[in-house]
PDB file of C-alpha atoms in Angstrom:
ATOM      1  CA  UNK A   1      90.978 101.240 104.283  1.00 95.00           C
ATOM      2  CA  UNK A   2      92.698 103.851 101.370  1.00 98.00           C
ATOM      3  CA  UNK A   3      94.030 106.788 102.265  1.00 98.00           C
ATOM      4  CA  UNK A   4      94.024 109.841  99.703  1.00 98.00           C
ATOM      5  CA  UNK A   5      96.502 113.000  99.781  1.00 98.00           C
ATOM      6  CA  UNK A   6      95.442 116.526  98.185  1.00 98.00           C
ATOM      7  CA  UNK A   7      97.631 119.802  98.408  1.00 97.00           C
ATOM      8  CA  UNK A   8      94.881 121.649  99.356  1.00 97.00           C
ATOM      9  CA  UNK A   9      91.506 121.864 101.009  1.00 97.00           C
ATOM     10  CA  UNK A  10      90.126 123.106  97.727  1.00 97.00           C
ATOM     11  CA  UNK A  11      91.648 120.181  95.951  1.00 98.00           C
ATOM     12  CA  UNK A  12      90.762 117.554  98.388  1.00 98.00           C
ATOM     13  CA  UNK A  13      87.111 118.951  97.585  1.00 98.00           C
ATOM     14  CA  UNK A  14      87.768 118.083  94.001  1.00 98.00           C
ATOM     15  CA  UNK A  15      89.050 115.073  94.356  1.00 98.00           C
ATOM     16  CA  UNK A  16      86.300 114.074  96.886  1.00 98.00           C
ATOM     17  CA  UNK A  17      84.049 115.046  94.234  1.00 98.00           C
ATOM     18  CA  UNK A  18      85.072 113.759  91.385  1.00 98.00           C
ATOM     19  CA  UNK A  19      85.524 110.406  93.609  1.00 98.00           C
ATOM     20  CA  UNK A  20      81.933 110.779  94.810  1.00 98.00           C
ATOM     21  CA  UNK A  21      80.432 110.998  91.092  1.00 98.00           C
ATOM     22  CA  UNK A  22      81.919 108.597  89.576  1.00 98.00           C
ATOM     23  CA  UNK A  23      80.472 106.042  93.171  1.00 98.00           C
ATOM     24  CA  UNK A  24      76.816 107.382  92.085  1.00 98.00           C
ATOM     25  CA  UNK A  25      77.101 106.451  88.281  1.00 98.00           C
ATOM     26  CA  UNK A  26      78.224 102.834  89.634  1.00 98.00           C
ATOM     27  CA  UNK A  27      76.118 102.182  91.612  1.00 98.00           C
ATOM     28  CA  UNK A  28      72.781 103.445  89.974  1.00 98.00           C
ATOM     29  CA  UNK A  29      74.333 101.000  87.212  1.00 98.00           C
ATOM     30  CA  UNK A  30      73.204  98.287  89.367  1.00 97.00           C
ATOM     31  CA  UNK A  31      70.308  99.816  91.500  1.00 97.00           C
ATOM     32  CA  UNK A  32      66.964 101.964  91.217  1.00 98.00           C
ATOM     33  CA  UNK A  33      68.234 104.611  94.076  1.00 98.00           C
ATOM     34  CA  UNK A  34      71.522 105.873  95.841  1.00 98.00           C
ATOM     35  CA  UNK A  35      71.463 106.686  99.484  1.00 98.00           C
ATOM     36  CA  UNK A  36      74.203 109.349 100.779  1.00 98.00           C
ATOM     37  CA  UNK A  37      74.494 110.221 104.379  1.00 98.00           C
ATOM     38  CA  UNK A  38      75.240 113.894 104.696  1.00 98.00           C
ATOM     39  CA  UNK A  39      77.989 115.469 106.751  1.00 97.00           C
ATOM     40  CA  UNK A  40      77.470 118.923 108.284  1.00 91.00           C
ATOM     41  CA  UNK A  41      80.201 121.514 109.769  1.00 82.00           C
ATOM     42  CA  UNK A  42      82.383 123.726 107.580  1.00 84.00           C
ATOM     43  CA  UNK A  43      84.627 120.833 105.959  1.00 86.00           C
ATOM     44  CA  UNK A  44      82.832 119.763 103.596  1.00 95.00           C
ATOM     45  CA  UNK A  45      80.316 122.879 102.482  1.00 95.00           C
ATOM     46  CA  UNK A  46      82.547 123.383  99.805  1.00 96.00           C
ATOM     47  CA  UNK A  47      82.448 119.978  98.358  1.00 98.00           C
ATOM     48  CA  UNK A  48      79.048 120.601  98.638  1.00 98.00           C
ATOM     49  CA  UNK A  49      79.598 123.408  96.488  1.00 97.00           C
ATOM     50  CA  UNK A  50      81.648 121.485  93.800  1.00 98.00           C
ATOM     51  CA  UNK A  51      78.642 119.022  93.387  1.00 98.00           C
ATOM     52  CA  UNK A  52      75.773 121.382  92.581  1.00 98.00           C
ATOM     53  CA  UNK A  53      78.225 123.055  89.650  1.00 97.00           C
ATOM     54  CA  UNK A  54      78.600 121.726  86.333  1.00 97.00           C
ATOM     55  CA  UNK A  55      80.255 120.035  85.309  1.00 97.00           C
ATOM     56  CA  UNK A  56      78.854 117.186  88.602  1.00 98.00           C
ATOM     57  CA  UNK A  57      75.704 118.804  88.549  1.00 98.00           C
ATOM     58  CA  UNK A  58      74.917 117.484  85.180  1.00 97.00           C
ATOM     59  CA  UNK A  59      76.435 113.472  85.547  1.00 98.00           C
ATOM     60  CA  UNK A  60      74.679 112.717  88.577  1.00 98.00           C
ATOM     61  CA  UNK A  61      70.887 111.675  88.288  1.00 98.00           C
ATOM     62  CA  UNK A  62      70.232 113.707  91.207  1.00 98.00           C
ATOM     63  CA  UNK A  63      66.357 112.418  91.463  1.00 98.00           C
ATOM     64  CA  UNK A  64      67.844 108.980  92.267  1.00 98.00           C
ATOM     65  CA  UNK A  65      69.355 109.861  95.302  1.00 98.00           C
ATOM     66  CA  UNK A  66      68.082 109.864  98.306  1.00 98.00           C
ATOM     67  CA  UNK A  67      69.918 111.844 101.122  1.00 98.00           C
ATOM     68  CA  UNK A  68      70.065 111.704 104.872  1.00 98.00           C
ATOM     69  CA  UNK A  69      72.455 112.692 107.278  1.00 98.00           C
ATOM     70  CA  UNK A  70      74.951 111.926 110.213  1.00 98.00           C
ATOM     71  CA  UNK A  71      73.945 113.257 113.237  1.00 98.00           C
ATOM     72  CA  UNK A  72      72.157 116.733 113.254  1.00 98.00           C
ATOM     73  CA  UNK A  73      71.668 119.763 116.088  1.00 97.00           C
ATOM     74  CA  UNK A  74      68.695 119.991 118.500  1.00 97.00           C
ATOM     75  CA  UNK A  75      68.264 123.841 116.994  1.00 97.00           C
ATOM     76  CA  UNK A  76      65.485 124.596 114.586  1.00 96.00           C
ATOM     77  CA  UNK A  77      65.782 124.568 111.213  1.00 96.00           C
ATOM     78  CA  UNK A  78      65.786 128.401 110.636  1.00 95.00           C
ATOM     79  CA  UNK A  79      69.059 127.994 112.907  1.00 95.00           C
ATOM     80  CA  UNK A  80      72.703 128.714 111.194  1.00 91.00           C
ATOM     81  CA  UNK A  81      73.769 125.714 112.683  1.00 93.00           C
ATOM     82  CA  UNK A  82      71.416 123.322 111.470  1.00 95.00           C
ATOM     83  CA  UNK A  83      72.732 120.566 109.650  1.00 96.00           C
ATOM     84  CA  UNK A  84      69.975 120.220 106.938  1.00 96.00           C
ATOM     85  CA  UNK A  85      69.998 124.216 106.563  1.00 96.00           C
ATOM     86  CA  UNK A  86      73.481 124.044 105.276  1.00 95.00           C
ATOM     87  CA  UNK A  87      72.693 121.130 103.497  1.00 97.00           C
ATOM     88  CA  UNK A  88      69.817 122.623 101.649  1.00 97.00           C
ATOM     89  CA  UNK A  89      71.186 126.266 100.847  1.00 95.00           C
ATOM     90  CA  UNK A  90      74.719 124.749  99.198  1.00 96.00           C
ATOM     91  CA  UNK A  91      73.364 121.622  97.855  1.00 98.00           C
ATOM     92  CA  UNK A  92      69.676 120.468  97.908  1.00 98.00           C
ATOM     93  CA  UNK A  93      68.034 123.660  96.763  1.00 97.00           C
ATOM     94  CA  UNK A  94      70.537 124.065  93.850  1.00 98.00           C
ATOM     95  CA  UNK A  95      70.351 120.211  92.267  1.00 98.00           C
ATOM     96  CA  UNK A  96      66.634 119.503  92.066  1.00 93.00           C
ATOM     97  CA  UNK A  97      66.466 116.907  94.510  1.00 97.00           C
ATOM     98  CA  UNK A  98      62.809 115.424  95.034  1.00 98.00           C
ATOM     99  CA  UNK A  99      61.396 116.515  98.499  1.00 98.00           C
ATOM    100  CA  UNK A 100      60.090 113.119  99.481  1.00 98.00           C
ATOM    101  CA  UNK A 101      64.196 111.814  98.622  1.00 98.00           C
ATOM    102  CA  UNK A 102      65.164 114.256 101.811  1.00 98.00           C
ATOM    103  CA  UNK A 103      65.142 112.232 105.091  1.00 98.00           C
ATOM    104  CA  UNK A 104      66.359 114.957 107.633  1.00 98.00           C
ATOM    105  CA  UNK A 105      66.337 114.286 111.598  1.00 98.00           C
ATOM    106  CA  UNK A 106      63.520 116.014 112.894  1.00 98.00           C
ATOM    107  CA  UNK A 107      64.050 119.465 115.423  1.00 98.00           C
ATOM    108  CA  UNK A 108      60.314 120.539 115.737  1.00 97.00           C
ATOM    109  CA  UNK A 109      59.707 117.434 118.117  1.00 98.00           C
ATOM    110  CA  UNK A 110      61.476 116.385 121.372  1.00 98.00           C
ATOM    111  CA  UNK A 111      64.918 114.666 120.455  1.00 98.00           C
ATOM    112  CA  UNK A 112      64.333 111.155 121.892  1.00 98.00           C
ATOM    113  CA  UNK A 113      61.203 110.854 119.773  1.00 98.00           C
ATOM    114  CA  UNK A 114      63.208 112.475 116.435  1.00 98.00           C
ATOM    115  CA  UNK A 115      65.453 109.534 116.973  1.00 98.00           C
ATOM    116  CA  UNK A 116      63.143 106.477 117.254  1.00 98.00           C
ATOM    117  CA  UNK A 117      61.558 108.257 114.575  1.00 98.00           C
ATOM    118  CA  UNK A 118      64.475 108.670 112.178  1.00 98.00           C
ATOM    119  CA  UNK A 119      65.471 104.832 112.827  1.00 98.00           C
ATOM    120  CA  UNK A 120      62.002 104.041 112.433  1.00 98.00           C
ATOM    121  CA  UNK A 121      62.830 105.167 108.974  1.00 98.00           C
ATOM    122  CA  UNK A 122      65.897 103.637 108.288  1.00 98.00           C
ATOM    123  CA  UNK A 123      64.961 100.221 108.999  1.00 98.00           C
ATOM    124  CA  UNK A 124      62.002 101.159 106.337  1.00 97.00           C
ATOM    125  CA  UNK A 125      64.583 101.252 103.960  1.00 97.00           C
ATOM    126  CA  UNK A 126      67.582  98.579 104.572  1.00 98.00           C
ATOM    127  CA  UNK A 127      66.432  95.826 106.803  1.00 97.00           C
ATOM    128  CA  UNK A 128      66.808  92.822 104.787  1.00 96.00           C
ATOM    129  CA  UNK A 129      69.807  94.868 102.979  1.00 96.00           C
ATOM    130  CA  UNK A 130      73.300  93.302 102.611  1.00 96.00           C
ATOM    131  CA  UNK A 131      74.611  97.183 103.593  1.00 98.00           C
ATOM    132  CA  UNK A 132      72.756 100.784 104.747  1.00 98.00           C
ATOM    133  CA  UNK A 133      73.849 103.233 103.033  1.00 98.00           C
ATOM    134  CA  UNK A 134      75.618 103.372 100.148  1.00 98.00           C
ATOM    135  CA  UNK A 135      78.082 106.245 101.195  1.00 98.00           C
ATOM    136  CA  UNK A 136      78.286 107.819 104.401  1.00 98.00           C
ATOM    137  CA  UNK A 137      80.303 111.199 104.485  1.00 98.00           C
ATOM    138  CA  UNK A 138      82.024 111.987 108.038  1.00 98.00           C
ATOM    139  CA  UNK A 139      83.791 114.408 108.930  1.00 97.00           C
ATOM    140  CA  UNK A 140      86.412 114.204 112.014  1.00 97.00           C
ATOM    141  CA  UNK A 141      86.744 117.239 115.026  1.00 95.00           C
ATOM    142  CA  UNK A 142      90.276 117.835 116.065  1.00 95.00           C
ATOM    143  CA  UNK A 143      89.646 115.611 119.166  1.00 96.00           C
ATOM    144  CA  UNK A 144      89.143 113.249 117.190  1.00 97.00           C
ATOM    145  CA  UNK A 145      84.969 112.822 117.392  1.00 97.00           C
ATOM    146  CA  UNK A 146      82.933 111.930 114.491  1.00 98.00           C
ATOM    147  CA  UNK A 147      78.945 112.394 114.210  1.00 98.00           C
ATOM    148  CA  UNK A 148      77.784 113.042 117.331  1.00 98.00           C
ATOM    149  CA  UNK A 149      80.716 110.419 119.226  1.00 98.00           C
ATOM    150  CA  UNK A 150      82.447 112.548 121.141  1.00 98.00           C
ATOM    151  CA  UNK A 151      85.600 111.335 123.218  1.00 98.00           C
ATOM    152  CA  UNK A 152      84.492 109.959 126.700  1.00 97.00           C
ATOM    153  CA  UNK A 153      80.465 109.665 126.065  1.00 97.00           C
ATOM    154  CA  UNK A 154      78.172 106.920 126.608  1.00 97.00           C
ATOM    155  CA  UNK A 155      77.216 106.824 123.185  1.00 98.00           C
ATOM    156  CA  UNK A 156      80.817 106.013 122.143  1.00 98.00           C
ATOM    157  CA  UNK A 157      79.873 102.505 123.400  1.00 97.00           C
ATOM    158  CA  UNK A 158      75.818 101.646 121.423  1.00 98.00           C
ATOM    159  CA  UNK A 159      75.986  98.318 120.454  1.00 97.00           C
ATOM    160  CA  UNK A 160      72.493  97.947 119.147  1.00 97.00           C
ATOM    161  CA  UNK A 161      70.725 101.217 118.146  1.00 98.00           C
ATOM    162  CA  UNK A 162      71.214 102.818 115.033  1.00 98.00           C
ATOM    163  CA  UNK A 163      70.360 106.435 116.285  1.00 98.00           C
ATOM    164  CA  UNK A 164      70.246 108.056 119.465  1.00 98.00           C
ATOM    165  CA  UNK A 165      69.515 111.541 121.134  1.00 98.00           C
ATOM    166  CA  UNK A 166      71.201 112.998 124.224  1.00 98.00           C
ATOM    167  CA  UNK A 167      72.368 116.003 125.927  1.00 98.00           C
ATOM    168  CA  UNK A 168      75.597 117.116 125.177  1.00 97.00           C
ATOM    169  CA  UNK A 169      76.716 119.315 128.025  1.00 96.00           C
ATOM    170  CA  UNK A 170      79.457 121.402 126.445  1.00 94.00           C
ATOM    171  CA  UNK A 171      77.541 122.564 123.910  1.00 94.00           C
ATOM    172  CA  UNK A 172      74.529 123.063 126.354  1.00 95.00           C
ATOM    173  CA  UNK A 173      71.736 121.651 123.514  1.00 97.00           C
ATOM    174  CA  UNK A 174      70.523 117.917 122.332  1.00 98.00           C
ATOM    175  CA  UNK A 175      72.491 116.246 119.434  1.00 98.00           C
ATOM    176  CA  UNK A 176      70.600 113.683 117.613  1.00 98.00           C
ATOM    177  CA  UNK A 177      73.074 110.729 115.464  1.00 98.00           C
ATOM    178  CA  UNK A 178      74.235 107.713 113.804  1.00 98.00           C
ATOM    179  CA  UNK A 179      75.814 104.878 115.703  1.00 98.00           C
ATOM    180  CA  UNK A 180      78.758 103.572 114.897  1.00 98.00           C
ATOM    181  CA  UNK A 181      76.840 100.370 114.220  1.00 98.00           C
ATOM    182  CA  UNK A 182      74.465 101.445 111.367  1.00 98.00           C
ATOM    183  CA  UNK A 183      77.562 103.617 109.722  1.00 98.00           C
ATOM    184  CA  UNK A 184      79.523 100.615 109.715  1.00 98.00           C
ATOM    185  CA  UNK A 185      76.840  98.635 107.963  1.00 98.00           C
ATOM    186  CA  UNK A 186      77.498 101.254 104.942  1.00 98.00           C
ATOM    187  CA  UNK A 187      78.658 100.240 101.768  1.00 98.00           C
ATOM    188  CA  UNK A 188      81.104 103.084 101.434  1.00 98.00           C
ATOM    189  CA  UNK A 189      82.269 105.561 104.545  1.00 98.00           C
ATOM    190  CA  UNK A 190      84.541 108.933 103.278  1.00 98.00           C
ATOM    191  CA  UNK A 191      85.938 110.804 106.184  1.00 98.00           C
ATOM    192  CA  UNK A 192      87.481 114.112 105.113  1.00 98.00           C
ATOM    193  CA  UNK A 193      89.817 116.166 106.995  1.00 97.00           C
ATOM    194  CA  UNK A 194      91.802 119.141 106.141  1.00 97.00           C
ATOM    195  CA  UNK A 195      94.460 121.478 108.875  1.00 96.00           C
ATOM    196  CA  UNK A 196      97.917 120.860 110.813  1.00 96.00           C
ATOM    197  CA  UNK A 197      95.226 120.648 113.704  1.00 96.00           C
ATOM    198  CA  UNK A 198      94.203 117.472 113.163  1.00 97.00           C
ATOM    199  CA  UNK A 199      97.565 116.310 112.086  1.00 98.00           C
ATOM    200  CA  UNK A 200      98.369 114.557 115.933  1.00 98.00           C
ATOM    201  CA  UNK A 201      95.120 113.640 116.137  1.00 98.00           C
ATOM    202  CA  UNK A 202      94.606 111.628 112.513  1.00 98.00           C
ATOM    203  CA  UNK A 203      98.028 110.024 112.914  1.00 98.00           C
ATOM    204  CA  UNK A 204      96.713 108.240 116.669  1.00 98.00           C
ATOM    205  CA  UNK A 205      93.644 107.247 114.592  1.00 98.00           C
ATOM    206  CA  UNK A 206      94.601 105.836 111.653  1.00 97.00           C
ATOM    207  CA  UNK A 207      98.185 104.530 112.872  1.00 96.00           C
ATOM    208  CA  UNK A 208      97.493 104.366 117.107  1.00 96.00           C
ATOM    209  CA  UNK A 209      96.624 101.760 119.276  1.00 97.00           C
ATOM    210  CA  UNK A 210      92.810 100.956 119.040  1.00 97.00           C
ATOM    211  CA  UNK A 211      91.569 103.966 121.908  1.00 98.00           C
ATOM    212  CA  UNK A 212      87.705 104.702 120.974  1.00 97.00           C
ATOM    213  CA  UNK A 213      86.726 106.010 124.094  1.00 98.00           C
ATOM    214  CA  UNK A 214      89.378 108.458 123.257  1.00 98.00           C
ATOM    215  CA  UNK A 215      89.436 108.587 119.475  1.00 98.00           C
ATOM    216  CA  UNK A 216      85.698 107.561 118.537  1.00 98.00           C
ATOM    217  CA  UNK A 217      86.508 108.127 114.794  1.00 98.00           C
ATOM    218  CA  UNK A 218      88.412 104.486 115.159  1.00 98.00           C
ATOM    219  CA  UNK A 219      85.238 103.027 116.282  1.00 98.00           C
ATOM    220  CA  UNK A 220      84.309 103.251 112.022  1.00 98.00           C
ATOM    221  CA  UNK A 221      85.297 100.216 110.493  1.00 98.00           C
ATOM    222  CA  UNK A 222      82.706  99.000 108.221  1.00 98.00           C
ATOM    223  CA  UNK A 223      82.082  95.544 108.250  1.00 97.00           C
ATOM    224  CA  UNK A 224      81.951  94.929 104.320  1.00 96.00           C
ATOM    225  CA  UNK A 225      82.112  98.368 102.637  1.00 98.00           C
ATOM    226  CA  UNK A 226      84.917 100.511 101.860  1.00 98.00           C
ATOM    227  CA  UNK A 227      86.593 103.122 104.196  1.00 98.00           C
ATOM    228  CA  UNK A 228      88.317 106.065 102.356  1.00 98.00           C
ATOM    229  CA  UNK A 229      90.506 108.668 103.997  1.00 98.00           C
ATOM    230  CA  UNK A 230      90.644 111.924 102.130  1.00 98.00           C
ATOM    231  CA  UNK A 231      92.750 114.456 104.106  1.00 98.00           C
ATOM    232  CA  UNK A 232      95.385 117.453 102.591  1.00 98.00           C
ATOM    233  CA  UNK A 233      98.862 117.951 103.570  1.00 98.00           C
ATOM    234  CA  UNK A 234      98.474 119.312 106.590  1.00 98.00           C
ATOM    235  CA  UNK A 235      96.237 117.616 107.994  1.00 98.00           C
ATOM    236  CA  UNK A 236      98.938 114.657 106.547  1.00 98.00           C
ATOM    237  CA  UNK A 237     101.508 116.101 108.354  1.00 97.00           C
ATOM    238  CA  UNK A 238     102.157 113.590 111.150  1.00 97.00           C
ATOM    239  CA  UNK A 239     101.432 109.933 109.224  1.00 96.00           C
ATOM    240  CA  UNK A 240     104.115 107.601 108.063  1.00 84.00           C
ATOM    241  CA  UNK A 241     103.647 107.786 104.571  1.00 74.00           C
TER     242      UNK A 241
END
């Protein structure tokens, strides 16, 4: 695990934009396409906005990048809470991503059917390969959740399926999510975390005893890939560095 500490959320986004750009460039020197699983929520918005501007927009061969999602709220695409909608608005529509390279988790069909369809797509891309995604971008909630892997829920213990849908009572909605098994087969996983509200949770996730039922982010440990944490000083405040 490699820890990257920035002095502010803006600097974190700048550092991560440079990291992702270099990772895409180096990977595309070795293979034809780059597979990128995006994160939803508010934390990555500034990052996506940076990638969609100079100099990064012109440093990446966007037509060779295939986009996926880590999780999705089962709400219509037009709903502001839809993760894909946010990514289109801030990043995809601005960088010339090819429509056929954008793989959304569908919310116009039943959640279970959407999960099965997404898993089928992932197996078509990744079966027989050493890794799944080239990069998975993740956030971490104040409660230690990542993706839609929430503390104390059965989804935390999923060992086989790559994608699952389930009803999240606390939010009164279905969620569709990648699971730990498919994420841990990625070549590179990057967490983003900002703010002092996450400091104690981050310390427990990184330095504490394993307790994935309480801190599902601890589940993410790539089997043969890299793990990076990009955090700001506020989030890193409780770490022993």
